[in-house]
mmCIF file of C-alpha atoms in Angstrom:
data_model
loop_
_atom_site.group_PDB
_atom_site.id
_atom_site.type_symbol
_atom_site.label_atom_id
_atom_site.label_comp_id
_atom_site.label_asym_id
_atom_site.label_seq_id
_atom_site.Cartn_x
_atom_site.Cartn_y
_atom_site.Cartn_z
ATOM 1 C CA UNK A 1 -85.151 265.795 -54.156
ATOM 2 C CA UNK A 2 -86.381 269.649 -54.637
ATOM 3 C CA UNK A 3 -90.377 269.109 -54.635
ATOM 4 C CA UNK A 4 -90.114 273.125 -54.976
ATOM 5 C CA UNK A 5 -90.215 272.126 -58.828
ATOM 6 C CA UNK A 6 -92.282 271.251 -60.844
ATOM 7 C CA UNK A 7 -92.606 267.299 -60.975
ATOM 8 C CA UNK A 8 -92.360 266.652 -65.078
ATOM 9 C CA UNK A 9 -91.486 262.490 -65.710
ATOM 10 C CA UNK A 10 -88.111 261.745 -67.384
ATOM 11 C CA UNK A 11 -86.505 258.672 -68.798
ATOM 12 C CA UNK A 12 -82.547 258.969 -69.902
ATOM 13 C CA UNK A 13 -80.638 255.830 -71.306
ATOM 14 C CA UNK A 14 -77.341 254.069 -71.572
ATOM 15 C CA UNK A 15 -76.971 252.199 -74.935
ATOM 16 C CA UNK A 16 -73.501 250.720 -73.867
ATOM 17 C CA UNK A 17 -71.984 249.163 -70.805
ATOM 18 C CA UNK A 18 -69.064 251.786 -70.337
ATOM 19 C CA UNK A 19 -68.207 253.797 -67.020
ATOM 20 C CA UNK A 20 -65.478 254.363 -64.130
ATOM 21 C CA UNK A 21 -66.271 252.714 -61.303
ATOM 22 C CA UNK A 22 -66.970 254.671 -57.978
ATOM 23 C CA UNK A 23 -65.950 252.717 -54.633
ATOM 24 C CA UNK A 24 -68.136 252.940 -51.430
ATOM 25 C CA UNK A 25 -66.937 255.134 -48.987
ATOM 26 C CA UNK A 26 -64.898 253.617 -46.395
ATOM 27 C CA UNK A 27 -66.734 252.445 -43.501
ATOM 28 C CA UNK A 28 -69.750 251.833 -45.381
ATOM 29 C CA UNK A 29 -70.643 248.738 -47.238
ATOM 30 C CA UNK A 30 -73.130 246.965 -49.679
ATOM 31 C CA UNK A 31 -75.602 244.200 -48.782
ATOM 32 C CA UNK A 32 -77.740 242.469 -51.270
ATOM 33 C CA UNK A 33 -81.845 242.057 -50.313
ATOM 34 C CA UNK A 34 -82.643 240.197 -47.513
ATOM 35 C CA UNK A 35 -86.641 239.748 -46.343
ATOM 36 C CA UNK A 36 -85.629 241.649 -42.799
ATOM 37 C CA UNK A 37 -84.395 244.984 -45.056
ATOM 38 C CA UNK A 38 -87.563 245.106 -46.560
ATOM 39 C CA UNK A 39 -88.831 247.634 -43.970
ATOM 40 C CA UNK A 40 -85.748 249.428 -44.462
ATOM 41 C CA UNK A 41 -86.149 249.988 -48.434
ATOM 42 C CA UNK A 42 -89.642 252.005 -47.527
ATOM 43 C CA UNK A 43 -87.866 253.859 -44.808
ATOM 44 C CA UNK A 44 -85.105 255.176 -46.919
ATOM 45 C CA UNK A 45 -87.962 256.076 -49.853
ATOM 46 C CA UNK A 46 -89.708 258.313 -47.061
ATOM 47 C CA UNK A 47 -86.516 259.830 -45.898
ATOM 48 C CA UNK A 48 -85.184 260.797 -49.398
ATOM 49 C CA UNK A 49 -88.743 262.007 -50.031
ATOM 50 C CA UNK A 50 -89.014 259.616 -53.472
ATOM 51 C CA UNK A 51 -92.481 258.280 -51.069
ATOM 52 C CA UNK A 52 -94.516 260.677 -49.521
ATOM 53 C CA UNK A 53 -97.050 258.315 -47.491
ATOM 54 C CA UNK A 54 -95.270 254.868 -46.160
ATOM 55 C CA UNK A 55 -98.369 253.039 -46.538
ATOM 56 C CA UNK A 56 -97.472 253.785 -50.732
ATOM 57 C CA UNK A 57 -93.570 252.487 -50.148
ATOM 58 C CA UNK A 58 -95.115 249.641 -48.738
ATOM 59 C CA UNK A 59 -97.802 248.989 -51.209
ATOM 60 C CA UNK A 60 -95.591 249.395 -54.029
ATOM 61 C CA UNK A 61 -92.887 247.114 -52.889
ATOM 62 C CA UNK A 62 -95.621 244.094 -52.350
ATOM 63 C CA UNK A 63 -97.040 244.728 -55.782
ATOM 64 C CA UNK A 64 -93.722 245.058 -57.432
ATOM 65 C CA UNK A 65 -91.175 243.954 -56.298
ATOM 66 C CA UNK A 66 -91.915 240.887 -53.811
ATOM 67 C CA UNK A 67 -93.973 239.281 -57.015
ATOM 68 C CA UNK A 68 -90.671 238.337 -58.172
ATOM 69 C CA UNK A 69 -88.822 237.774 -54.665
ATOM 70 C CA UNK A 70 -86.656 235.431 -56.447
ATOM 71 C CA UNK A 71 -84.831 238.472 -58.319
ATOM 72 C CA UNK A 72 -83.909 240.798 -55.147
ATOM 73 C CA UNK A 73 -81.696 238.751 -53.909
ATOM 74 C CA UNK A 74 -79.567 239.078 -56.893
ATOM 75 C CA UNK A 75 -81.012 242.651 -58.286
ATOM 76 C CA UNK A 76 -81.249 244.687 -54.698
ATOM 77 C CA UNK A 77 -78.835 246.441 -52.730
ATOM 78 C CA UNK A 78 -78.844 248.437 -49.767
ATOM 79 C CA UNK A 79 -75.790 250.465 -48.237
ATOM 80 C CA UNK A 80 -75.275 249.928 -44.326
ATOM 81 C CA UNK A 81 -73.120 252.947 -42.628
ATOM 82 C CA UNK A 82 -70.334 252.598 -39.890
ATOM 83 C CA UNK A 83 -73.157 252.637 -37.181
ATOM 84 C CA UNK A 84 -74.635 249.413 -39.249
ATOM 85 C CA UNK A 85 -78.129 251.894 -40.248
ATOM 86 C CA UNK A 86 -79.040 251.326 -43.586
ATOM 87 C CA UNK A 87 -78.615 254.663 -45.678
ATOM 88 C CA UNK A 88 -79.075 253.921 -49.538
ATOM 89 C CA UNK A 89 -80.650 251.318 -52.139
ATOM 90 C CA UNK A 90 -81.484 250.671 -55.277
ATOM 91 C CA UNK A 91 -81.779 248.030 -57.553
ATOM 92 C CA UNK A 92 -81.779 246.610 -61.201
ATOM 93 C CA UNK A 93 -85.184 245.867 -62.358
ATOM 94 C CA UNK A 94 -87.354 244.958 -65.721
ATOM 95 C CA UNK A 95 -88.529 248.056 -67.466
ATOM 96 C CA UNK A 96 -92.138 249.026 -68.649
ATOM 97 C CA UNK A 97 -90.921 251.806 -70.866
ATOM 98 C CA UNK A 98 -89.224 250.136 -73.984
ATOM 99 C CA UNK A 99 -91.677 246.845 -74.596
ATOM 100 C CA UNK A 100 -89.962 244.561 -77.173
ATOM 101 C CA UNK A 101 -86.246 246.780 -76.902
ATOM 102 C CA UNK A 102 -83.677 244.554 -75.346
ATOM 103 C CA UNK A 103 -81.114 247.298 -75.483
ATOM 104 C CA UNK A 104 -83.437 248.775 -72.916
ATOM 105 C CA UNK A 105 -85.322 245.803 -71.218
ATOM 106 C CA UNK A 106 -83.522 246.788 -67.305
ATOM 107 C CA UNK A 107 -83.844 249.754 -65.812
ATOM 108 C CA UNK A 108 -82.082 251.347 -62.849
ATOM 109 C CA UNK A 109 -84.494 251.614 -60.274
ATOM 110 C CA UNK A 110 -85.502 253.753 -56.926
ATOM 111 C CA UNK A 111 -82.239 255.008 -56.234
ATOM 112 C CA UNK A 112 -82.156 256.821 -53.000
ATOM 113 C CA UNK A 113 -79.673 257.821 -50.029
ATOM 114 C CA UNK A 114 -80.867 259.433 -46.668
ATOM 115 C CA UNK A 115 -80.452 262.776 -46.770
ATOM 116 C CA UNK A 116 -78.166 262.515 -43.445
ATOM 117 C CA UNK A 117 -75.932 260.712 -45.448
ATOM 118 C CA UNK A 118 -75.913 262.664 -48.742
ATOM 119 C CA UNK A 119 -72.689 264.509 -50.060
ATOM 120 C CA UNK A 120 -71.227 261.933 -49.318
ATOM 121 C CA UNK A 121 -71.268 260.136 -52.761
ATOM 122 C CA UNK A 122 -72.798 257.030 -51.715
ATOM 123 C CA UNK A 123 -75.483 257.370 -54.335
ATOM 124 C CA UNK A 124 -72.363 257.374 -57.032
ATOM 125 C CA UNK A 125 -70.823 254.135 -55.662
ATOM 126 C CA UNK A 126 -74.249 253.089 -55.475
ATOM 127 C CA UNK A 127 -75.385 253.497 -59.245
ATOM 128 C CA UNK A 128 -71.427 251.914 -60.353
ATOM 129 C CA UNK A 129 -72.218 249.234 -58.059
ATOM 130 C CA UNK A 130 -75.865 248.397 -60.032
ATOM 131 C CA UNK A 131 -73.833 248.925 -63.255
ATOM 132 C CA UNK A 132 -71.463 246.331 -62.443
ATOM 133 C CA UNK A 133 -73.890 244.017 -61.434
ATOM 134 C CA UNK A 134 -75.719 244.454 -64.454
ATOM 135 C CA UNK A 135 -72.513 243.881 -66.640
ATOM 136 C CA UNK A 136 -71.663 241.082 -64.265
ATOM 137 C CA UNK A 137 -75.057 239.349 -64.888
ATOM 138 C CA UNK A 138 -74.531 240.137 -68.741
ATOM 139 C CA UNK A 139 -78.405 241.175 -68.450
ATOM 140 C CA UNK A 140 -78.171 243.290 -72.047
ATOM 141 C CA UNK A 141 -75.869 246.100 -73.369
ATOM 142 C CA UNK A 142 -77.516 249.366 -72.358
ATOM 143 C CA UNK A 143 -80.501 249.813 -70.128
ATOM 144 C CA UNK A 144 -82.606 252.696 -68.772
ATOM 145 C CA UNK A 145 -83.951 255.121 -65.700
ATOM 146 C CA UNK A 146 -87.498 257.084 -64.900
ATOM 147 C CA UNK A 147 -86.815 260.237 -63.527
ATOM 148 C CA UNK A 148 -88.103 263.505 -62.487
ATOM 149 C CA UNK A 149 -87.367 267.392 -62.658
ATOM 150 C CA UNK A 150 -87.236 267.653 -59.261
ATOM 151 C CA UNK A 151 -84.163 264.785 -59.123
ATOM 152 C CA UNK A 152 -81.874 267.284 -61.117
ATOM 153 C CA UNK A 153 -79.236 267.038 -58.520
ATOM 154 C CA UNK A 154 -79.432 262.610 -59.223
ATOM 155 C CA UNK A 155 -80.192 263.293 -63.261
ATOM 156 C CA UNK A 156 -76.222 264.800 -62.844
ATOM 157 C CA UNK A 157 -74.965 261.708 -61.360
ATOM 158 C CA UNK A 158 -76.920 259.617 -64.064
ATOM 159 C CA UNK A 159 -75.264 261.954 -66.582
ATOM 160 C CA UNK A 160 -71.749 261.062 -65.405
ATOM 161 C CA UNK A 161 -72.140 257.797 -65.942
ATOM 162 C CA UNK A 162 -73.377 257.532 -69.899
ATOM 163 C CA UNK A 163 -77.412 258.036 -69.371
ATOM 164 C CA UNK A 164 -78.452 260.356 -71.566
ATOM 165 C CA UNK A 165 -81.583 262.429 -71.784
ATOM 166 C CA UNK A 166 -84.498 260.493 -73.872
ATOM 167 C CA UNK A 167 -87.102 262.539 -76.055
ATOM 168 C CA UNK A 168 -85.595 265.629 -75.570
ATOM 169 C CA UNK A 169 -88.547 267.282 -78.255
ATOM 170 C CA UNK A 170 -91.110 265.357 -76.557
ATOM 171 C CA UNK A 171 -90.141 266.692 -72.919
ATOM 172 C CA UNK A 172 -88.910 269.245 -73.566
ATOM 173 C CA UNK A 173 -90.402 271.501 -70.817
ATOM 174 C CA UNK A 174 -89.103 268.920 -68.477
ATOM 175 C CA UNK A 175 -85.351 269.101 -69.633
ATOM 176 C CA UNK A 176 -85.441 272.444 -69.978
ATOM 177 C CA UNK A 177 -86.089 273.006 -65.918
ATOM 178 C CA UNK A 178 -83.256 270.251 -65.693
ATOM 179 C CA UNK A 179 -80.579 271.974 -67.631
ATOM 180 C CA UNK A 180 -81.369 275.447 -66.204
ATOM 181 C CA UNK A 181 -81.032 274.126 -62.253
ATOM 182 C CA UNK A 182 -78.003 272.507 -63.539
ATOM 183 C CA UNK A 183 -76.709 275.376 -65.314
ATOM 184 C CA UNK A 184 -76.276 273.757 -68.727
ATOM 185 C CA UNK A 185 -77.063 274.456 -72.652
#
């Protein structure tokens, strides 16, 4: 995350279930959400720098996420590295951004890696991973991400795998900062 730019809200979308899978790296491997890796989510928020102050991480996961416990089981997954640390997680979750659309009713949601562990294209196996859940689960044809300007390096990733930019017009500020870091249009 580059908080050296200027932090304008994006949402992209994926109106179709299509993508090449990306396996985990070897040595590394995906667990679903267990109450002890709850810690562990907030931790990896910090590191990545998507949370600034823990005490928000750990806020927003009580207000969010444990009211429907029942779901991370099934919707959560973390990636733990050869030396068993946890390094990356995500998760599929319901979307606030599309009421009433359910070609958009999921979202992708907090996708992060530890920077010590970036390059490594965990968060790639991690986002195929979610999508194959997702299709698994047959939880809708196409769903939805919020992003930011200053997760141009992730909004590639995204891009890769179907998600397209949403209101271009409307944010267009915002895209514009994205496509010039990324070198495009």
């Amino acid at each position: 995350m580059d908080r050296s730019v200027e932090n304008i809200h994006l949402l992209m979308v994926k109106d179709n279930l299509e993508f090449s899978e990306i396996p985990l790296l070897e040595g590394y491997k995906f667990l679903m959400y267990s109450s002890d890796l709850k810690k562990k989510w907030t931790d990896i928020q910090v590191s990545s720098g998507h949370i600034l102050e823990r005490t928000e991480g750990e806020r927003y996961f009580e207000e969010v996420f444990l009211k429907k416990q029942e779901k991370l089981e099934e919707l959560m997954i973390f990636i733990e590295g050869p030396d068993k640390e946890i390094v990356g997680t995500g998760a599929i979750w319901e979307g606030k951004h599309f009421q009433n659309d359910k070609k958009r009713e999921y979202r992708l949601h907090w996708i992060a890696i530890d920077p010590k562990h970036g390059g490594k294209g965990l968060a790639k196996a991690l986002v195929s991973k979610l999508l194959t859940i997702f299709k698994d689960k047959k939880m809708g044809e196409g769903l939805y991400l919020s992003t930011q300007t200053c997760s141009y390096v992730a909004i590639k990733i995204y891009q890769n795998f179907g998600f397209q930019p949403y209101n271009l017009e409307k944010d267009k500020k915002g895209w514009n900062i994205v496509f010039e870091k990324l070198n495009e249009r």
